[in-house]
Coordinates of C-alpha atoms in Angstrom, one line a residue:
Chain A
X214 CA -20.8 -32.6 46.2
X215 CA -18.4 -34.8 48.4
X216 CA -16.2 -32.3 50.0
X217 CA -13.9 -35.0 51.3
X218 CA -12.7 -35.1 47.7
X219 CA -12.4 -32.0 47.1
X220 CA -10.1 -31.2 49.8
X221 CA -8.6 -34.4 49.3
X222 CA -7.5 -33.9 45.9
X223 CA -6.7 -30.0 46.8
X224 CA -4.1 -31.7 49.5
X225 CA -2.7 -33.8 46.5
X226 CA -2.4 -30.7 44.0
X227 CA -1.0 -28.8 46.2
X228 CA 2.2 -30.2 46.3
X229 CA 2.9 -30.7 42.9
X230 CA 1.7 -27.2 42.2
X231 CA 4.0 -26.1 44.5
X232 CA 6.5 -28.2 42.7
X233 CA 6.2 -27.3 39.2
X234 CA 6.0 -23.3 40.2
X235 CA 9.6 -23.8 41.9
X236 CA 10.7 -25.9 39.1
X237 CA 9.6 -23.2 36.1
X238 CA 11.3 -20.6 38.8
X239 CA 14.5 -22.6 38.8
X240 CA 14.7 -22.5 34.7
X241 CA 14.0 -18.8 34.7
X242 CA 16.9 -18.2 37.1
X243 CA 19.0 -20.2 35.6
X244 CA 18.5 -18.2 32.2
X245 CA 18.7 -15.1 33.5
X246 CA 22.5 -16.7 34.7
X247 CA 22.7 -17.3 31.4
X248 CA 21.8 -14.3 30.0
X249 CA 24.1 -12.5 32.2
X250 CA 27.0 -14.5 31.2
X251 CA 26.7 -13.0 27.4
X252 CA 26.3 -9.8 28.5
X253 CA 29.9 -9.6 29.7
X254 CA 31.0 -12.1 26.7
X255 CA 30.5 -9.3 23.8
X256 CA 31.7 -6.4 26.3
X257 CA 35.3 -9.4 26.5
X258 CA 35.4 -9.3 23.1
X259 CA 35.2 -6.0 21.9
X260 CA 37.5 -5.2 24.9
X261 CA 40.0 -7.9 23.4
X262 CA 39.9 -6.7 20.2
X263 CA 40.8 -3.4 20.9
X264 CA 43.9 -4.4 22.0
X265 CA 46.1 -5.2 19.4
X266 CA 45.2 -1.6 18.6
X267 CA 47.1 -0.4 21.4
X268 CA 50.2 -2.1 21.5
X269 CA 49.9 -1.1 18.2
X270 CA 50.1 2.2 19.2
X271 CA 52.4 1.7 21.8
X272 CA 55.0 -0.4 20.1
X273 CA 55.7 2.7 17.8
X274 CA 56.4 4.7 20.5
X275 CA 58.0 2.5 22.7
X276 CA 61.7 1.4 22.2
X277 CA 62.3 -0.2 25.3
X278 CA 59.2 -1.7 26.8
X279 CA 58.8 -4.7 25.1
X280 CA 58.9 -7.1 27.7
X281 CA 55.9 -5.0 28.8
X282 CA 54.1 -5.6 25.6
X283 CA 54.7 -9.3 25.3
X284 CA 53.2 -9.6 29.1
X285 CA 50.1 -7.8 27.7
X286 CA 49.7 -9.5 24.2
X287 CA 50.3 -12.9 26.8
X288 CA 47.7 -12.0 28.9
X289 CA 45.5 -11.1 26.1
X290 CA 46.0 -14.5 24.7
X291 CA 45.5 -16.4 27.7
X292 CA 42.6 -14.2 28.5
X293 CA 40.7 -14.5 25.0
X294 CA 41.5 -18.7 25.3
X295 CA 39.9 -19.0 28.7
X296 CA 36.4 -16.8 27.1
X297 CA 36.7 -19.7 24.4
X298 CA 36.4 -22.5 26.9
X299 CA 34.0 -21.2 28.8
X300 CA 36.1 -22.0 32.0
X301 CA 35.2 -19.1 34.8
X302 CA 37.7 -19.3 37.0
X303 CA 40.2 -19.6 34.8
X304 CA 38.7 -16.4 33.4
X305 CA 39.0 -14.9 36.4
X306 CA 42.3 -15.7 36.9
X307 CA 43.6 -14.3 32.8
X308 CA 41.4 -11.1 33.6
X309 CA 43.6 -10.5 36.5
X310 CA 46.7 -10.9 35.0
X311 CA 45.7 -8.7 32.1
X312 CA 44.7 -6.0 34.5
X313 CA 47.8 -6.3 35.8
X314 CA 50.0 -6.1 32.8
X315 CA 47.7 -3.7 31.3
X316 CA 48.5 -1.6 34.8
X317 CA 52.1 -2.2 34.3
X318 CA 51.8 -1.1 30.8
X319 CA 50.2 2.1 31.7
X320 CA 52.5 3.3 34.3
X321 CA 56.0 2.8 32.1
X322 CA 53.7 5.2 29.5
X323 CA 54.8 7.9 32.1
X324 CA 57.7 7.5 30.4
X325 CA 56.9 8.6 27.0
X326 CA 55.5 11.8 26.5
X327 CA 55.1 12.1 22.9
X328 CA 52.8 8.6 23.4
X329 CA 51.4 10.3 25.9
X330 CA 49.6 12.7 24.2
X331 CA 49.3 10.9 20.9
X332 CA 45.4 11.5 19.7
X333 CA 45.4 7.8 18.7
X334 CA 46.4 6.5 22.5
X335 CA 44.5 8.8 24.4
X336 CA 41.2 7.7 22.3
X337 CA 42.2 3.7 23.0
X338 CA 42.4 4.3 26.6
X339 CA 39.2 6.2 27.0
X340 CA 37.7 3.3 25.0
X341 CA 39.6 0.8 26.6
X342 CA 38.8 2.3 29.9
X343 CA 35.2 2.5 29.2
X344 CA 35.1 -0.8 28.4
X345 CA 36.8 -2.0 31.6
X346 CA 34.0 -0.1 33.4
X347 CA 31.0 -2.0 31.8
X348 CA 32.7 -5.6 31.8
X349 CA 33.2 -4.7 35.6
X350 CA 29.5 -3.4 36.1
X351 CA 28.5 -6.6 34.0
X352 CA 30.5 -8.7 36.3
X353 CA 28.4 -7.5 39.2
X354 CA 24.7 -8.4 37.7
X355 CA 26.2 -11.9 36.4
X356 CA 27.6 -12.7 40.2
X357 CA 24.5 -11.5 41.5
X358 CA 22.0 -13.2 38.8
X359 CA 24.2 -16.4 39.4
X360 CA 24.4 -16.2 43.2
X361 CA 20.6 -15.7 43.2
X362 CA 20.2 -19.3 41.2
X363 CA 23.2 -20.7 44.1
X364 CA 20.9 -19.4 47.0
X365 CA 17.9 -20.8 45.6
X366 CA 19.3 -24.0 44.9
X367 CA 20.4 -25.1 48.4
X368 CA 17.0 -23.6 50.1
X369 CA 14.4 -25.4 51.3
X370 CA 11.8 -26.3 49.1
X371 CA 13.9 -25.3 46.0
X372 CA 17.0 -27.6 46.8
X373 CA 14.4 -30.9 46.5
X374 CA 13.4 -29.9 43.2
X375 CA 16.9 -28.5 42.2
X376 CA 18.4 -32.2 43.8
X377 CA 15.5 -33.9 41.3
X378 CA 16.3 -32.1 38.1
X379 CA 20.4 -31.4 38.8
X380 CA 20.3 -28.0 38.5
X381 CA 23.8 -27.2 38.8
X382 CA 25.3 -24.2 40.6
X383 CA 26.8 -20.8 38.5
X384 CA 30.4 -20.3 39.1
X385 CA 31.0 -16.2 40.5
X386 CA 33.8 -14.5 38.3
X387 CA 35.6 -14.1 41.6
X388 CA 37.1 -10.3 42.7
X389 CA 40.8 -10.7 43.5
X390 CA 42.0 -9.0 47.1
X391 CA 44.2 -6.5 45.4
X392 CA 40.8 -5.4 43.1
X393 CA 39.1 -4.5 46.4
X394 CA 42.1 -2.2 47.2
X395 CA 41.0 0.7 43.9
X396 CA 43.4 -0.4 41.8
X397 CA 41.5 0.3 38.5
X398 CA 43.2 1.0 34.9
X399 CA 41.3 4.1 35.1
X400 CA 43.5 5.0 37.7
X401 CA 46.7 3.6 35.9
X402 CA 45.9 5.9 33.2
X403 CA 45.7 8.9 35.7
X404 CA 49.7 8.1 37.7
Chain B
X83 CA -3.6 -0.4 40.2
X84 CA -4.1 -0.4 36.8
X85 CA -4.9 -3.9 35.6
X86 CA -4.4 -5.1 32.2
X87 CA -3.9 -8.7 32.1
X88 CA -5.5 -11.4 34.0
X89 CA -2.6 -12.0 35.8
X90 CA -2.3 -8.7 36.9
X91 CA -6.2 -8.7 37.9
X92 CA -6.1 -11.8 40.2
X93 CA -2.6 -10.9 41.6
X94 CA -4.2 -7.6 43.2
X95 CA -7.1 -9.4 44.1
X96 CA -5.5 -11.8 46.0
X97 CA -3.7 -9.1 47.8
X98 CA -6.1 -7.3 48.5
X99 CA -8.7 -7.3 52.1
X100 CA -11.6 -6.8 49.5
X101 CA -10.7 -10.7 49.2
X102 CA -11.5 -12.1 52.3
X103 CA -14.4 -9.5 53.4
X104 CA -16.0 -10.7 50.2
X105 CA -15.7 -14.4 51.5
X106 CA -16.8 -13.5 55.0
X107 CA -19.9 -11.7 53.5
X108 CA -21.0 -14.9 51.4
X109 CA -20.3 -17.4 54.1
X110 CA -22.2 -14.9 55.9
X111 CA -25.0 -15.4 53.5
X112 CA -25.6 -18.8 52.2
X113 CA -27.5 -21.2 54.7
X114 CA -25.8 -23.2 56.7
X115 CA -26.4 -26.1 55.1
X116 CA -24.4 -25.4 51.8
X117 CA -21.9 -23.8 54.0
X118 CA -19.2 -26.7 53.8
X119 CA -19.6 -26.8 49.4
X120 CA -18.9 -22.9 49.6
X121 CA -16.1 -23.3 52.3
X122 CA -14.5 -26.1 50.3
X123 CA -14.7 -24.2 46.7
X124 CA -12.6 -21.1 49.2
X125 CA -10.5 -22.9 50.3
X126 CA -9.0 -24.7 46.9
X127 CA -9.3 -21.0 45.3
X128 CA -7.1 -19.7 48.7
X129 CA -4.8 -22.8 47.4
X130 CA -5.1 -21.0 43.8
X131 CA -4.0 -17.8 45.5
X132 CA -0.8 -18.4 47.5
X133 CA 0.7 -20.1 44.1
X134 CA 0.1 -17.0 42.1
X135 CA 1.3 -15.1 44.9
X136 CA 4.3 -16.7 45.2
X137 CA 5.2 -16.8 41.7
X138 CA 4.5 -13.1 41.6
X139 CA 6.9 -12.8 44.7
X140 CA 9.6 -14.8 43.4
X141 CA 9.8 -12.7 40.1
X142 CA 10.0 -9.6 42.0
X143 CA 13.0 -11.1 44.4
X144 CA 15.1 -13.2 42.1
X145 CA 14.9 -10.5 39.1
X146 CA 18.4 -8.7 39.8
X147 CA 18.5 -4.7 39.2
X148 CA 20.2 -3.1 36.6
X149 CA 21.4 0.4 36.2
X150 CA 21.7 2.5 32.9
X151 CA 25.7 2.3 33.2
X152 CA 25.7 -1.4 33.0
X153 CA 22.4 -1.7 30.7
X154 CA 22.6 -5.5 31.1
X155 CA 19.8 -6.9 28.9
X156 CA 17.8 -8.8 29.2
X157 CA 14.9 -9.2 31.9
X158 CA 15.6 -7.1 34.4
X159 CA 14.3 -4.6 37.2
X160 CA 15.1 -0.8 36.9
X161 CA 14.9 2.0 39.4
X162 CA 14.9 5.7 38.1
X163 CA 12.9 9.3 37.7
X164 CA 10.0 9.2 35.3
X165 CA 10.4 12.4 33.0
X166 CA 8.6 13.4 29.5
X167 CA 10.2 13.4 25.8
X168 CA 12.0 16.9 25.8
X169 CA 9.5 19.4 25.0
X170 CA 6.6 17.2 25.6
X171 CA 4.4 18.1 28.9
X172 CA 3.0 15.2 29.1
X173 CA -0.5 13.1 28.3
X174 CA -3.7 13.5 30.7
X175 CA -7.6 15.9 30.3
X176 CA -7.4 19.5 31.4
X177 CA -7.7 18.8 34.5
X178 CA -5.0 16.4 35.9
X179 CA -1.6 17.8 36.7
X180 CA 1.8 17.2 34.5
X181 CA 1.8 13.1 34.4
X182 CA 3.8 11.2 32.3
X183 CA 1.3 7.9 32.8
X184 CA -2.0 8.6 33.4
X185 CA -5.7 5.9 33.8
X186 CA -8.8 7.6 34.2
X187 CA -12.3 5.6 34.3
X188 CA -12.6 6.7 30.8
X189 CA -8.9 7.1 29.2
X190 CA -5.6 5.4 29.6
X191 CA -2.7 6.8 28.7
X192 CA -0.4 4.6 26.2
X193 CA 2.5 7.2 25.0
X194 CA 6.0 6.3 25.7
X195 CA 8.0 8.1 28.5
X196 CA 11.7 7.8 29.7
X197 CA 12.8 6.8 32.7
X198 CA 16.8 8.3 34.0
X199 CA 19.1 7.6 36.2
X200 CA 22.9 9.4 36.8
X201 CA 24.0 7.3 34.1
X202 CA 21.4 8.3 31.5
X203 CA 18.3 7.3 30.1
X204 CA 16.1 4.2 29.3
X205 CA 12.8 4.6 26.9
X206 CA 9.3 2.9 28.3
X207 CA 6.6 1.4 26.6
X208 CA 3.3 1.3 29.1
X209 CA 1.3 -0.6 26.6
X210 CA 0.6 -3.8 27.9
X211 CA 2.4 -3.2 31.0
X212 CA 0.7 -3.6 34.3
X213 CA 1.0 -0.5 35.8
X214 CA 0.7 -0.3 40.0
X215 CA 0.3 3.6 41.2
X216 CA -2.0 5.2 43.9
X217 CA -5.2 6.3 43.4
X218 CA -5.9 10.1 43.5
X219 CA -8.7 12.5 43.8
X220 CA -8.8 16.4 41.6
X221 CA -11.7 18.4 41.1
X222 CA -13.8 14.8 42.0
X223 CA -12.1 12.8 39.2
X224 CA -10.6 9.8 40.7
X225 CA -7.6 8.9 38.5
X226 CA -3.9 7.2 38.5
X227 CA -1.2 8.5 37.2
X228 CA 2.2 8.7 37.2
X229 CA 4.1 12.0 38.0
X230 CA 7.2 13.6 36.3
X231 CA 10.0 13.2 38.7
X232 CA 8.5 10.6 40.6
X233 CA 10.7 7.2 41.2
X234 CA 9.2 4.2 39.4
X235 CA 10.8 0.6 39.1
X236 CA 10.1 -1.4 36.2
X237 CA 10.1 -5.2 35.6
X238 CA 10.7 -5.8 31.6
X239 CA 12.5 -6.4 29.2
X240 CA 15.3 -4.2 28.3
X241 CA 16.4 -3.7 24.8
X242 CA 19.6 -1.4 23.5
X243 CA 18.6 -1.1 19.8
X244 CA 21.9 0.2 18.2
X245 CA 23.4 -3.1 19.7
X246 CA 24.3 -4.6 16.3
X247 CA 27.5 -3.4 15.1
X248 CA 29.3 -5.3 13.0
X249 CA 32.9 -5.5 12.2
X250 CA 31.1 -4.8 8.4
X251 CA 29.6 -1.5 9.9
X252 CA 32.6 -0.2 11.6
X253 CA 35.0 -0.5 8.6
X254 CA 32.6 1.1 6.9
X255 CA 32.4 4.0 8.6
X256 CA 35.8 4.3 9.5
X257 CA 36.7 4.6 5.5
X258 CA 34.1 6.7 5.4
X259 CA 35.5 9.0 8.2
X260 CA 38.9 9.0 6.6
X261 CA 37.9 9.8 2.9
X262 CA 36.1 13.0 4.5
X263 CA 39.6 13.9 6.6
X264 CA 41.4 13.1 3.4
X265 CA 39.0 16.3 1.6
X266 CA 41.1 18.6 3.7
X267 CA 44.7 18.0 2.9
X268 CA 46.5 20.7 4.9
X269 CA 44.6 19.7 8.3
X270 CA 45.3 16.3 7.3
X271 CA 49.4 16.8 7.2
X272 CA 49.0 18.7 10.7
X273 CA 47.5 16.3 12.5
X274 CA 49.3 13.1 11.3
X275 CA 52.5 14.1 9.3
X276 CA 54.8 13.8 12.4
X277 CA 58.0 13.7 10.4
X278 CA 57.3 16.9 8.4
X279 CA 57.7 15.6 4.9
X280 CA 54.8 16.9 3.4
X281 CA 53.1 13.7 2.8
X282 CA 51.5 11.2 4.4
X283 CA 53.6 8.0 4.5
X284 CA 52.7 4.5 5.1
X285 CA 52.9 4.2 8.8
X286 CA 51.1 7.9 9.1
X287 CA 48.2 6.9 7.4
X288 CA 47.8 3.8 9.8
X289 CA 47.8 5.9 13.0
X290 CA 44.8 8.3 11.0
X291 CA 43.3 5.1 10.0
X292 CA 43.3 4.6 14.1
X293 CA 42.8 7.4 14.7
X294 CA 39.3 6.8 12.4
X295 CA 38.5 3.6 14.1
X296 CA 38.2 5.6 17.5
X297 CA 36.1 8.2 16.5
X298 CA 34.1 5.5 15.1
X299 CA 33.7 3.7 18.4
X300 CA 33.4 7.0 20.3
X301 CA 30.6 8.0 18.3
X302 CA 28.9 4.8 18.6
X303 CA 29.1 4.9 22.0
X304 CA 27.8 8.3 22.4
X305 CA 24.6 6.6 20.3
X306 CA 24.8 4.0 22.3
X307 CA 24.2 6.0 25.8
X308 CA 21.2 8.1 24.2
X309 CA 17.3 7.4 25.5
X310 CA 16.1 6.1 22.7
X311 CA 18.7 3.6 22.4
X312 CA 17.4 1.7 25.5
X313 CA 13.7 0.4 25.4
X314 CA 11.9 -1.3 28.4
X315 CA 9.3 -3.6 27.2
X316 CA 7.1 -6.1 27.2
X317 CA 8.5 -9.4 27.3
X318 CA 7.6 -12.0 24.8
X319 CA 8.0 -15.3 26.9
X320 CA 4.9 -13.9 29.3
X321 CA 6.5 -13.1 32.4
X322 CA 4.8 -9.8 33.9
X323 CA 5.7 -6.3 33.0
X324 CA 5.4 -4.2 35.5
X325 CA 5.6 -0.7 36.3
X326 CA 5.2 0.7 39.7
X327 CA 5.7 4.0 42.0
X328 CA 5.2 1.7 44.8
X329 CA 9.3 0.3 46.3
X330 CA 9.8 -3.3 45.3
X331 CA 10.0 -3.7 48.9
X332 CA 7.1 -2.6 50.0
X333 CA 5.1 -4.9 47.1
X334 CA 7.6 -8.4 48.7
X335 CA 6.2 -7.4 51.6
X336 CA 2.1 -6.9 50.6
X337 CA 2.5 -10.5 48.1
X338 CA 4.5 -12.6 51.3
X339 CA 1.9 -11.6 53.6
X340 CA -1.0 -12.4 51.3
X341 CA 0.6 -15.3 49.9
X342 CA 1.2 -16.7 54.1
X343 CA -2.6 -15.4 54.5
X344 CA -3.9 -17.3 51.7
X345 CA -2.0 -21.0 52.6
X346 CA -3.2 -20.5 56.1
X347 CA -7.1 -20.0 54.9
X348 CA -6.6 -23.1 52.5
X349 CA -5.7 -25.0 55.6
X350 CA -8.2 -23.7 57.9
X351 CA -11.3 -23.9 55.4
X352 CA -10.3 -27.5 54.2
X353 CA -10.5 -28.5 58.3
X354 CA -13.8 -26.6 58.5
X355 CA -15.6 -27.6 55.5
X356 CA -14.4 -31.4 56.8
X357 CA -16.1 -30.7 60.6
X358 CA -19.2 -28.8 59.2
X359 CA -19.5 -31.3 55.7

C-alpha cells in the first residue's frame, strides 16, 4: 500500500472536510436565526391583536384621553406594518414607541377608577402584560441565536466559507437606553 | 454514557483515552515492518475524529439555551431538575435507588420523565436520545442512571403541543363560555348590568363578550404552561439528542481537547508513517 497516497490524499480531504462541516454549521445557525425570528412573530401578533381590545375597553371609560388612544392605535399601526416588512430595526424602533404610548396610556388609567377595576381591563393587561414578558424573553434567544451566526461569520475559518457562500449577518432587535433603566408596562400597570 | 446511535458511539470513543492506549497497544504489536500501513490508516481515522469532534462541539456551543418562561421552539438546549410524573417513583430493578432514567447491562429504561425549572415544566422523551450520565456501582451491579432532583441539560427538540389555536377555536370557545354565563341570569345582570336596568343592553353584552375572550385566553395559557404541553424530543433533521447530567461546559471542554488531540496525532502519524514508510 503506498502510504505517500494515503497521507497525501488525507492532506487534500482534509480541508474540504473541514470546509463542508463549517459550511453545513453555518446553515444550521442561520436556521436556528430563523427559527428564532418566528418565535417572537406569533407572540407580535397575538400581542397586536389584543389591542384593539383594549382601547376598546378603554375608550368607554375614558372621556378625555383620546389623544392617548390615537398615540397607541398609531403605534400599533406602525408597529404591526414594520412586522409585515420584515424590517428589524424599524421594528425595533415601532416597539418602542408602542411601549411608550402603551406606558403613557397606563399611567393616565390612574385616573379612572371605575376602568380601573373593570373585570374586562384588568384581564387585558394581565394578558397584555404576559405577552410583553414572552416577546421580551423571545427577543433575548433571537439576539442571541442571531449574534451567534454574526460571531461565527467574521471568525477565522468560518468567515472564508461565510465570504464564499454570502452568508449575510442577522440584524439584533436592539434594546433602547431607557429599556435598560426598568421601565416595563408591568410596572406602568403597578403606578 | 449510554450510546444509542453511531454517532453517539464514535463521539465517546473519540473522547475517550481508551482511544489512543488502544493505538499505542497495536503499534506496539504489529512488526515493524507493517508499522507505517497501520500508522497511516491512524492517522486518516485521527483525521475522521477531530471532524466529528468538532461538529459535536459546535452543536453544543452555537445551540442557544432556553428556559420554560420563554419556551422558544425549536432546537434548543435546556437546563433544569429531573423529577418523575406525580405519583410515579420512578423506573429501575429492586435494587437501584429512585431514578427517573435508568441503563443497566441488561435493561434500559425508555419512560418519559419531566424536566422543571422556576418557570414550570417541560416533558422528555429518552427514546432515541443519547443519554451521557456516570457510571455507578450498588450491591455489584454496575448501572447509569439518572437521579430525581439531579440537573440535566438537554439538546432536542422542543415542541409546545397546544400551540395551534386558531382564531376558529377561540370564538368558539368564547360563545361557548358566554352561552354557559347566560344559564345564570341573575349573576349575569350583577356582573355586567352596570346601568341597573335589568337587562343586558347592547354595549353590556360586548364587555361580557370581553370579558369571555379573556377567560378564554387565560385558560389557554394556563394549558399552555402545563408539563405535558412542552415535549423535548428527538429531532427529525438528525442532529443529536442529547441528554446529560454532565455541565455543557465541562463536555466543550472534554470534545476541544480531544478534537486538538486528534488533529495533532493526524499530523504527527502522517510525518511518521512518511519517515518509517
Amino acid at each position: 500500500m503506498n502510504i505517500g497516497l494515503i497521507i497525501f490524499t488525507s492532506l487534500i480531504v482534509a480541508p474540504f472536510a473541514w470546509g463542508i462541516a463549517i459550511y453545513n454549521q453555518l446553515v444550521t445557525l442561520k436556521n436556528n436565526a430563523k427559527k428564532s425570528w418566528s418565535n417572537i412573530d406569533i407572540l407580535l401578533k397575538q400581542r397586536n391583536s389584543e389591542l384593539p381590545k383594549l382601547i376598546d375597553t378603554c375608550k368607554q371609560h375614558m372621556d378625555y384621553e383620546q389623544e392617548t388612544l390615537v398615540r397607541v392605535i398609531a403605534a400599533r399601526k406602525n408597529a404591526e406594518a414594520a412586522l409585515q416588512s420584515g424590517d428589524i430595526q424599524q421594528l425595533s424602533s415601532a416597539e418602542h414607541s408602542l411601549e411608550n404610548s402603551l406606558i403613557n396610556l397606563f399611567s393616565v388609567v390612574e385616573d379612572y377608577p371605575e376602568l380601573k377595576a373593570s373585570d374586562a381591563f384588568l384581564r387585558l393587561q394581565t394578558r397584555i402584560t404576559s405577552l410583553e414578558d414572552s416577546i421580551s424573553d423571545r427577543r433575548e434567544f433571537y439576539n442571541e441565536s442571531a449574534a451567534t451566526m454574526n460571531t461565527r461569520r467574521e471568525q477565522f475559518p468560518d468567515n472564508i466559507v461565510a465570504n464564499i457562500f454570502n452568508f449575510e449577518a442577522f440584524q439584533l432587535m436592539e434594546f433602547q437606553l431607557s429599556e435598560l433603566n426598568d421601565v416595563s408596562v408591568a410596572d406602568a400597570f403597578k403606578s | 454514557m449510554y450510546l444509542f446511535s453511531l454517532r453517539g458511539l464514535l463521539v465517546a470513543i473519540f473522547s475517550n483515552w481508551l482511544y489512543p492506549c488502544f493505538l499505542a497497544l497495536i503499534v506496539f504489536i504489529i512488526p515493524s515492518s507493517e508499522r507505517p500501513v497501520y500508522l497511516a490508516i491512524f492517522a486518516v481515522s485521527s483525521l475522521i475524529a477531530s471532524l466529528i469532534l468538532f461538529k459535536r462541539f459546535r452543536t453544543l456551543s452555537d445551540t442557544c439555551r432556553t428556559s420554560l418562561r420563554t419556551v422558544a421552539q425549536g432546537y434548543v438546549e435546556l437546563e433544569g431538575t429531573a423529577m418523575t410524573f406525580l405519583g410515579e417513583t420512578g423506573p429501575g430493578p429492586f435494587y437501584l435507588p429512585p431514578t427517573v432514567w435508568f441503563c443497566t447491562p441488561k435493561q434500559r429504561s425508555v419512560d418519559g420523565f419531566l424536566v422543571t425549572d422556576e418557570y414550570g415544566s417541560c416533558t422528555v422523551d429518552p427514546q432515541k436520545a443519547e443519554i451521557i450520565a456516570p457510571l455507578f456501582n450498588r450491591q455489584q451491579h454496575w448501572y447509569r442512571a439518572i437521579h430525581p432532583g439531579e440537573t440535566v441539560y438537554i439538546l432536542g427538540q422542543l415542541t409546545t403541543l397546544s400551540r395551534h389555536y386558531t382564531d376558529t377555536d377561540k370564538r368558539q370557545a368564547t360563545l361557548h363560555l358566554l352561552a354557559d354565563w347566560k344559564k345564570d341570569h341573575v349573576e349575569m345582570l350583577h356582573r355586567f348590568d352596570k346601568n341597573g336596568n335589568g337587562k343586558i343592553d347592547q354595549h353590556e353584552l360586548m364587555v361580557a363578550r370581553q370579558a369571555a375572550e379573556v377567560v378564554v385566553d387565560n385558560n389557554h395559557d394556563h394549558e399552555y404552561r402545563q408539563s405535558a404541553s412542552h415535549i423535548v424530543e428527538q429531532t427529525t433533521d438528525g442532529r443529536p439528542f442529547i441528554i446529560s447530567s454532565i455541565p455543557p461546559d465541562k463536555l466543550l471542554k472534554r470534545y476541544s481537547f480531544w478534537m486538538v488531540a486528534h488533529i495533532v496525532t493526524w499530523l504527527a502519524l502522517s510525518v511518521l508513517a512518511l519517515l518509517l514508510g
